[in-house]
Coordinates of C-alpha atoms and ligand atoms in Angstrom, one line a residue:
X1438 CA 15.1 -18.4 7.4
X1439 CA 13.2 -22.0 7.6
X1440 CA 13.4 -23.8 4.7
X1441 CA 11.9 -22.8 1.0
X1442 CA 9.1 -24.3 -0.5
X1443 CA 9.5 -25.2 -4.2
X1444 CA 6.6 -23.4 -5.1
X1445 CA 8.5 -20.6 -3.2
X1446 CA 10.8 -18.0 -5.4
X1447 CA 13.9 -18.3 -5.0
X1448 CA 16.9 -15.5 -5.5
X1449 CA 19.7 -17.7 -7.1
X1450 CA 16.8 -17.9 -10.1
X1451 CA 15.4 -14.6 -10.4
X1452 CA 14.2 -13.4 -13.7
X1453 CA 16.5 -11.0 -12.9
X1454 CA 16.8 -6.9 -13.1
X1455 CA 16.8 -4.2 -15.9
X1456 CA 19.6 -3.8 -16.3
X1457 CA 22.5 -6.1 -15.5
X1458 CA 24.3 -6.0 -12.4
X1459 CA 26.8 -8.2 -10.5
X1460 CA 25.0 -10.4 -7.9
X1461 CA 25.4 -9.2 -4.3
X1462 CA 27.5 -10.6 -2.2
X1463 CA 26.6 -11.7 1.4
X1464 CA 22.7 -10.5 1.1
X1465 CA 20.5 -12.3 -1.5
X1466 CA 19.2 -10.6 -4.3
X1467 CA 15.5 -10.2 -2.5
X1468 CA 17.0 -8.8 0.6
X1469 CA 19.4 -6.6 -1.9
X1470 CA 15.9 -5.1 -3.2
X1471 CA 14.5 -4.7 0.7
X1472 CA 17.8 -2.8 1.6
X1473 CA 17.2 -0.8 -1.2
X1474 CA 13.7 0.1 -0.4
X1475 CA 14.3 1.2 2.9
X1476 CA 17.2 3.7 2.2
X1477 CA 15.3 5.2 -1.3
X1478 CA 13.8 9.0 -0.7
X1479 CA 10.2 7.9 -1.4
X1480 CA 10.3 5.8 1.6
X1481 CA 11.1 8.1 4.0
X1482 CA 8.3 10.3 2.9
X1483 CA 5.8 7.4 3.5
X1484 CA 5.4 8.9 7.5
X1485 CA 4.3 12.1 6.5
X1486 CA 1.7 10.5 4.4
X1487 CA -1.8 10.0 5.4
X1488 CA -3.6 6.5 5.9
X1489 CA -7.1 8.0 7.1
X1490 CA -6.4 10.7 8.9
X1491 CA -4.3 14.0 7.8
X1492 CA -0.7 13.5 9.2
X1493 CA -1.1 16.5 11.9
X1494 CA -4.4 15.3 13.5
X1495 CA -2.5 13.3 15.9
X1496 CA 0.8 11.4 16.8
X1497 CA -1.1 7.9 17.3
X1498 CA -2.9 7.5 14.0
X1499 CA -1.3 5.2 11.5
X1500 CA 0.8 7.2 8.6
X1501 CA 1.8 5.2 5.1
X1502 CA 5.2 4.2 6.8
X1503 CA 3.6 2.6 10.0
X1504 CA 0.9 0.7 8.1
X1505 CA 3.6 -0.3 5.5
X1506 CA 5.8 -1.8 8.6
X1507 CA 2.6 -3.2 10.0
X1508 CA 2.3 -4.9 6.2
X1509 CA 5.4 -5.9 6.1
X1510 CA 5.6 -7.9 9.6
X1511 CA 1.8 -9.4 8.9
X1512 CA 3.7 -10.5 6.1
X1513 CA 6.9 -12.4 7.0
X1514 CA 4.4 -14.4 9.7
X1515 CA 2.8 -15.5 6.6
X1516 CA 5.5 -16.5 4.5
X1517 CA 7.5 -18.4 7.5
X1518 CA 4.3 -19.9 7.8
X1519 CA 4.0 -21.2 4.2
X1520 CA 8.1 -21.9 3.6
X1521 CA 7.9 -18.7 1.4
X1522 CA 10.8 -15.7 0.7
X1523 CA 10.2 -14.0 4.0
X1524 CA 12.8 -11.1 2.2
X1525 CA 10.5 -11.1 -1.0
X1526 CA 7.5 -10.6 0.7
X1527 CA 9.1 -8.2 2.9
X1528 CA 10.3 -6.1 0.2
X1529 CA 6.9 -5.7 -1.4
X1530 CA 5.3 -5.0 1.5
X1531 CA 7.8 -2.2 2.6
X1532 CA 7.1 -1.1 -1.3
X1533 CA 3.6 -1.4 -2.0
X1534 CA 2.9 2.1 -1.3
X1535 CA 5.3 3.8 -2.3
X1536 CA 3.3 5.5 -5.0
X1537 CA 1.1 7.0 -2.6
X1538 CA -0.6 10.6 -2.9
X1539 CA -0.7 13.2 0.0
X1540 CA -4.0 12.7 1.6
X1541 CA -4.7 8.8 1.5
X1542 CA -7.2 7.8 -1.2
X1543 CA -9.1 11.6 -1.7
X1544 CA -5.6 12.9 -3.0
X1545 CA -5.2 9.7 -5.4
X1546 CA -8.7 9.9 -6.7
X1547 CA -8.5 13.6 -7.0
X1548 CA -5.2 13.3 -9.2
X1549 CA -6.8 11.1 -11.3
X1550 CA -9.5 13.3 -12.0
X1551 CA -7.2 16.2 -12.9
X1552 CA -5.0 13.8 -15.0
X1553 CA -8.0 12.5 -17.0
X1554 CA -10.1 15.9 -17.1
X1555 CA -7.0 18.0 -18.1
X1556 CA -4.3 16.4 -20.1
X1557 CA -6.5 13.1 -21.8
X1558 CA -3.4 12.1 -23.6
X1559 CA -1.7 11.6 -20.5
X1560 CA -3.2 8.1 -19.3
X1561 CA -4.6 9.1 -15.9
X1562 CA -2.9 8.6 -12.4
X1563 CA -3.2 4.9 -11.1
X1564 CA -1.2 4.7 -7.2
X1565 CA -0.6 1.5 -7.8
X1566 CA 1.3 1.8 -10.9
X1567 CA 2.9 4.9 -9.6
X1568 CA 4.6 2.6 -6.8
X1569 CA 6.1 0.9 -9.4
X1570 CA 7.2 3.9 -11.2
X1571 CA 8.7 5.3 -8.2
X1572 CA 11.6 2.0 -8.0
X1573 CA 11.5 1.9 -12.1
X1574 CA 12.1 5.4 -13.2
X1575 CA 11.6 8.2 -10.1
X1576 CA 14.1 7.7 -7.6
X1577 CA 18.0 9.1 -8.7
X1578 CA 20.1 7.3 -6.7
X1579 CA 22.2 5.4 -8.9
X1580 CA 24.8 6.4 -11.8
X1581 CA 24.1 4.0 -13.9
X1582 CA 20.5 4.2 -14.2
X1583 CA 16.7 5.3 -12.9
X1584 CA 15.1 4.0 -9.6
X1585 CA 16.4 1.0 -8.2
X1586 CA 16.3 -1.7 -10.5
X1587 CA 14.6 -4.2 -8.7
X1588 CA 14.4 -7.9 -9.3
X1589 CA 11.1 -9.3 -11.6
X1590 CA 9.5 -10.6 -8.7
X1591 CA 9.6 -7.3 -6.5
X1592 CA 8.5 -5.5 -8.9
X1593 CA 5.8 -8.4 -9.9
X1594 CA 4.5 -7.8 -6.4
X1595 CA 4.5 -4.0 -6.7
X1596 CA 2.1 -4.2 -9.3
X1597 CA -1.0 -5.6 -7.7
X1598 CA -3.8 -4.4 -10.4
X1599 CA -3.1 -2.5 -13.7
X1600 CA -5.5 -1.7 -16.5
X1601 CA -5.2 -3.2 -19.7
X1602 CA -4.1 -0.5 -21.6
X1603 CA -1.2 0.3 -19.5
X1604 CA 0.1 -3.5 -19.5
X1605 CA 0.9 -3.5 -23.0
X1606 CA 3.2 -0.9 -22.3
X1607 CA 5.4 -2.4 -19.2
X1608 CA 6.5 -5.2 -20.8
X1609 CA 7.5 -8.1 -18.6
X1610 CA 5.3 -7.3 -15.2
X1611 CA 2.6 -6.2 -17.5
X1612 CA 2.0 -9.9 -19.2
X1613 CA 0.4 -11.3 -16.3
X1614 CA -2.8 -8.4 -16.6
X1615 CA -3.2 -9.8 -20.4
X1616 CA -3.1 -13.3 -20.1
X1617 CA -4.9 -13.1 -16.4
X1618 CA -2.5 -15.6 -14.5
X1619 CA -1.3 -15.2 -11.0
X1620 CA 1.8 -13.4 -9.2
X1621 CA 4.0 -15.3 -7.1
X1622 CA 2.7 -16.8 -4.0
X1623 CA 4.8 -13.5 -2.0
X1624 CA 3.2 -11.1 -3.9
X1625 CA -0.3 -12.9 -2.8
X1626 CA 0.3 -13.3 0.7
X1627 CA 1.7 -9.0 0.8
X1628 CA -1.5 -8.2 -1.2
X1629 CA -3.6 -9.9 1.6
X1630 CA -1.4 -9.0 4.6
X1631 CA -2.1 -5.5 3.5
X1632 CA -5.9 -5.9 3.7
X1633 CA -5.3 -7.7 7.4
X1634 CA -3.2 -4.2 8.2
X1635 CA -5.6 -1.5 7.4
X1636 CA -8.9 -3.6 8.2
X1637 CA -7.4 -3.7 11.6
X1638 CA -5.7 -0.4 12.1
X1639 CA -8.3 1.4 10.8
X1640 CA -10.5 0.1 13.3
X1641 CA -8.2 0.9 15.9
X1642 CA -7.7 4.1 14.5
X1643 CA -11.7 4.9 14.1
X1644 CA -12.4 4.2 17.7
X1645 CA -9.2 6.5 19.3
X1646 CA -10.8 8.9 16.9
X1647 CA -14.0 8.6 18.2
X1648 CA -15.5 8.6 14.9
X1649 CA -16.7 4.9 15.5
X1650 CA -17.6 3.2 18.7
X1651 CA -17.0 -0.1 20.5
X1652 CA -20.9 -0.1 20.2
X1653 CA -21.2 0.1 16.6
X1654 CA -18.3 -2.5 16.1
X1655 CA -20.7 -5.0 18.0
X1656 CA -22.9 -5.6 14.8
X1657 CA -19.7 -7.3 13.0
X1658 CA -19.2 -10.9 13.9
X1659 CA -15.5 -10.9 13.8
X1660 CA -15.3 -8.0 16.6
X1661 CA -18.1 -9.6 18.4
X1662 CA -17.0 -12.6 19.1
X1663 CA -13.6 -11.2 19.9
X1664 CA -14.6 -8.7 22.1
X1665 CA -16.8 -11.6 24.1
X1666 CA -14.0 -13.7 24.6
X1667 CA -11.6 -10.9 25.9
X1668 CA -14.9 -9.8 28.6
X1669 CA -15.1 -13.2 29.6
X1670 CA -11.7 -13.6 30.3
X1671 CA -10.8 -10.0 31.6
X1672 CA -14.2 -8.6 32.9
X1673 CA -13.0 -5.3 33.9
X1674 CA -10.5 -4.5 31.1
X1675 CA -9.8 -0.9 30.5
X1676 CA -11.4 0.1 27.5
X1677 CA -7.3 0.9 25.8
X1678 CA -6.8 -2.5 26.7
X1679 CA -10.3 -4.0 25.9
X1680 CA -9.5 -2.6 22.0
X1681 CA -5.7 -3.7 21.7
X1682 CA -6.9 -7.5 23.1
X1683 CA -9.7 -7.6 20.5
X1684 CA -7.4 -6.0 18.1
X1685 CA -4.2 -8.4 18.4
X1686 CA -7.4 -11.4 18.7
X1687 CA -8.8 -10.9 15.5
X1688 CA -5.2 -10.3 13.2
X1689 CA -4.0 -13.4 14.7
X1690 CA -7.4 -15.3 13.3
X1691 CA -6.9 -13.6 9.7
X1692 CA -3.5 -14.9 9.9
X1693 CA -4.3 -18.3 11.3
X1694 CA -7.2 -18.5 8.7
X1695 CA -5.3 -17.8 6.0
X1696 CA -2.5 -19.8 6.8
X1697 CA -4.5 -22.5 6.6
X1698 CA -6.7 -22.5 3.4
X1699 CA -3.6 -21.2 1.6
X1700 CA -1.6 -24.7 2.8
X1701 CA -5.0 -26.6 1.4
X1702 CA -5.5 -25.1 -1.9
X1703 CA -1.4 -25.5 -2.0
X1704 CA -2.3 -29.4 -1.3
X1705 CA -4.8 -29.4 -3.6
X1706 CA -3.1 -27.8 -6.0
X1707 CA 0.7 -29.3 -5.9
X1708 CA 2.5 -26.2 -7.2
X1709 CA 5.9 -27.4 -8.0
X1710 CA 7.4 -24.3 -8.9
X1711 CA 6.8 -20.1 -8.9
X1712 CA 6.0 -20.9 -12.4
X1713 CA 2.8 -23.2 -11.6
X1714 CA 1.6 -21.2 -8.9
X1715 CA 1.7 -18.3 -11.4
X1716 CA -0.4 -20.1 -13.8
X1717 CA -2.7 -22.0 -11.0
X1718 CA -5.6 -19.9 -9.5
X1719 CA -5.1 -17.7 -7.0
X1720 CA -3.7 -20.1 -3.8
X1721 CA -3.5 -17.1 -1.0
X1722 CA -7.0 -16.8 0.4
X1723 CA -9.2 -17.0 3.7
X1724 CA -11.9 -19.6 3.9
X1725 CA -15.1 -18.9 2.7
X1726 CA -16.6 -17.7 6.0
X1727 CA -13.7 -15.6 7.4
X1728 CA -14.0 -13.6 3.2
X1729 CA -17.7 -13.0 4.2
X1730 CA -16.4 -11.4 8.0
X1731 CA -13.9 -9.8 6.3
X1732 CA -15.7 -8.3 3.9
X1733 CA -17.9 -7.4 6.2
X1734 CA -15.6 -5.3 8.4
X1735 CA -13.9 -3.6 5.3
X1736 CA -18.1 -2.8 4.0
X1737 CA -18.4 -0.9 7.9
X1738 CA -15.6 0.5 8.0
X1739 CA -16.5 2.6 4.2
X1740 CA -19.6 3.2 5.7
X1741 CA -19.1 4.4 9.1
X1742 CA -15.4 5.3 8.7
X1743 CA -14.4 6.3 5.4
X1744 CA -17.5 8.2 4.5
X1745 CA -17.6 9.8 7.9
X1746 CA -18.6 13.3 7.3
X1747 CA -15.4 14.5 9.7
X1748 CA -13.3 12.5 7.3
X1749 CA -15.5 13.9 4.1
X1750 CA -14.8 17.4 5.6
X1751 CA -11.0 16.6 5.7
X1752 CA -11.0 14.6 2.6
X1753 CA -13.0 17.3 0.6
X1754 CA -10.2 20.0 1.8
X1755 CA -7.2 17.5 0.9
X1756 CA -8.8 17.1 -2.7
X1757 CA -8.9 21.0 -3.6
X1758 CA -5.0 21.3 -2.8
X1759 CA -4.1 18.9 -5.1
X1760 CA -6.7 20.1 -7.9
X1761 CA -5.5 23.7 -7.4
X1762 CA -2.1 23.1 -7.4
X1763 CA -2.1 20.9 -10.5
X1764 CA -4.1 23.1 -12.5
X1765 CA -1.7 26.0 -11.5
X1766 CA 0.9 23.8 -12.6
X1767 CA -0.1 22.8 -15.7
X1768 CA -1.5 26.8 -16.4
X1769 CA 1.6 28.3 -15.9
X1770 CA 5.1 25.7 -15.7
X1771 CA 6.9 28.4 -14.6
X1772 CA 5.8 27.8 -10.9
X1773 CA 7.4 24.7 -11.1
X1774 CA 11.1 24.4 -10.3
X1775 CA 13.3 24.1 -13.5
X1776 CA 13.4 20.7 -12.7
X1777 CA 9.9 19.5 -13.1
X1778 CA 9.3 21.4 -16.2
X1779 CA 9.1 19.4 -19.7
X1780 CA 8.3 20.9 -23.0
X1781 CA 6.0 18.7 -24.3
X1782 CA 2.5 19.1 -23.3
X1783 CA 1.9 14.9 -22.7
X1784 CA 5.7 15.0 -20.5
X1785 CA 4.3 18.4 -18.3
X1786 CA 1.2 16.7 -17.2
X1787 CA 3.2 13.4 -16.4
X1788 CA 5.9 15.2 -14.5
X1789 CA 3.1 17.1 -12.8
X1790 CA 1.1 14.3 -11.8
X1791 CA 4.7 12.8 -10.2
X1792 CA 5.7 16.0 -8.6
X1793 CA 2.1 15.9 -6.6
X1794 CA 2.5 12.0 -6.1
X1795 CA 5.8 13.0 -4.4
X1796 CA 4.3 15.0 -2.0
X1797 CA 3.8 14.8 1.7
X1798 CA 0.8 16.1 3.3
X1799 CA 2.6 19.1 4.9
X1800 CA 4.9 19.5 1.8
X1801 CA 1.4 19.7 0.1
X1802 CA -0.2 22.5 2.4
X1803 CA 2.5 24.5 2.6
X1804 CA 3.4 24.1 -1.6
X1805 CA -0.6 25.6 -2.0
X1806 CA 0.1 28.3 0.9
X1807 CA 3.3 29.6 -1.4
X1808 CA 1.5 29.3 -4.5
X1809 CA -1.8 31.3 -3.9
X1810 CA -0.7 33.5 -1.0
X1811 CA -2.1 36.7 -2.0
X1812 CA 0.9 39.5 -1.1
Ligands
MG2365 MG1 -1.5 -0.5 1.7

């Protein structure tokens, strides 16, 4: 690992876990938390998870656990780049979805809608914060205690956005939502190697699915100029080859341009510590002009992507599983497995909401098949 920044955290001073535990011994303690990612159950699930497109539409298309790796390798570029904890910012990245739905965003939104339509009381379904109840409280895999007990600053860079109300309730990663101050520089640099992932893939994605065209892309000044300077330099370029050129083109300027205006607002503002980058303004960012591309690329792809009506068909199917199975759930417990039944009213709806969360896209389908089959 190249040398550590100061402004960098480091794992000899983590805030620390949980609960107690010895230190590890020949791994560091962020490395201990990335080991710990990759063997827990929720990750494994991630490649049956949709990204756009439903899981069985085809072998190519991204799942949760290729766009997480794709995070996760964006990443580590990034924080070798700015002396950062390449195993920190790996860790979060591998994490950051771990709270995912079956069926992408439709499933998310739709849970939320159940959650907040059906059982008030219960505080709604937020992904985000599910991720982080996944490696606080969901996974079993240790005697001692629930999930994985992660280190502060993983779990700091799990939670990326969190309403108000349900800050006051997590204690230590909660503070920062109240008092409106900054996550490590790791957690920034995962939060926007994630947007450099889907913007990309997605793209890539959309045009082997046909739903977008090379054509269209044209209008966006990112993929123009990209796509011009791979013609020029390879006239008669396959069209396979043509995308994957433009493709690997414009992640290497995101990361470029990033690497950059992060080092000068690090300049500017002389972050000694993790502490005074936490309390400094956000530091990770593109320049002005590459936001405004960006942005513009993420605005097309919603447009002509996400609100596709092939997708909308798919998307509107994907939401009336999960609506139908949770309000068989909470109707009648006794479809669930002993398991995920509580007796309190608040508990069931919770333990509903994770039970769904948990779900792959298949597991989904084929849970709704058993559940209304009529014989
Ligand atoms: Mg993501």
């Amino acid at each position: 690992m190249a040398d550590l920044a100061p402004y960098a955290c480091n794992p000899e001073h983590t805030r620390g876990r949980r609960y107690d535990e010895a230190p590890p011994v020949g791994r560091n303690q962020f490395q201990r938390d990335r080991d710990r990612i990759i063997h827990c159950n929720a990750f494994r699930l991630l490649e049956y998870k949709t990204q756009v497109f439903v899981n069985h539409e085809g072998d190519l298309f991204r799942t949760r656990l290729t766009h997480s790796l794709e995070v996760a390798q964006i990443a580590r570029t990034l924080a070798r780049n700015l002396g950062l904890h390449e195993d920190l910012t790996e860790a979060i990245s591998l994490a950051h979805d771990l709270g995912h739905t079956p069926f992408g965003h439709a499933g998310q939104d739709e849970l939320n809608a159940c959650m907040r339509e059906l059982a008030p009381e219960a505080g709604g379904f937020e992904h985000n914060l599910q991720s982080l109840r996944v490696v606080d409280e969901l996974e079993e895999r240790y005697a001692a205690f629930n999930g994985l007990n992660l280190c502060f600053e993983t779990r700091e860079g799990i939670l990326k956005h969190c309403s108000v109300k349900h800050a006051r309730l997590l204690g230590d990663v909660g503070e920062r939502f109240l008092s409106r101050t900054q996550p490590s520089l790791e957690a920034q640099i995962a939060n926007l190697a994630d947007e450099i992932a889907y913007n990309n893939h997605d793209i890539d994605d959309g045009l082997r699915s046909g739903l977008i065209t090379i054509e269209q892309l044209q209008m966006l000044e990112i993929f123009a100029t990209h796509h011009a300077q791979v013609k020029r330099k390879y006239p008669r370029l396959e069209k396979r080859r043509l995308i994957a050129e433009i493709i690997r083109a414009m992640i290497n300027t995101l990361v470029l341009d990033l690497t950059e205006t992060t080092l000068a607002n690090i300049r500017e503002h002389r972050p000694d510590s993790a502490d005074a980058v936490r309390a400094a303004p956000p530091l990770a960012a593109f320049s002005a002009s590459m936001r405004r591309q960006a942005d513009a690329l993420k605005h097309f792809l919603l447009e002509n992507l996400y609100r596709h009506y092939r997708v909308i068909r798919m998307t509107t199917k994907a939401r009336s599983i999960i609506r139908e199975l949770f309000v068989a759930f909470l109707d009648d417990p006794r479809l669930l497995a002993e398991e995920h039944r509580r007796g309190d009213e608040v508990a069931q709806a919770r333990a509903i909401a994770d039970y769904i969360a948990g779900m792959t896209d298949r597991y989904a389908i084929r849970e709704h098949r058993q559940v209304f089959k009529m014989e």
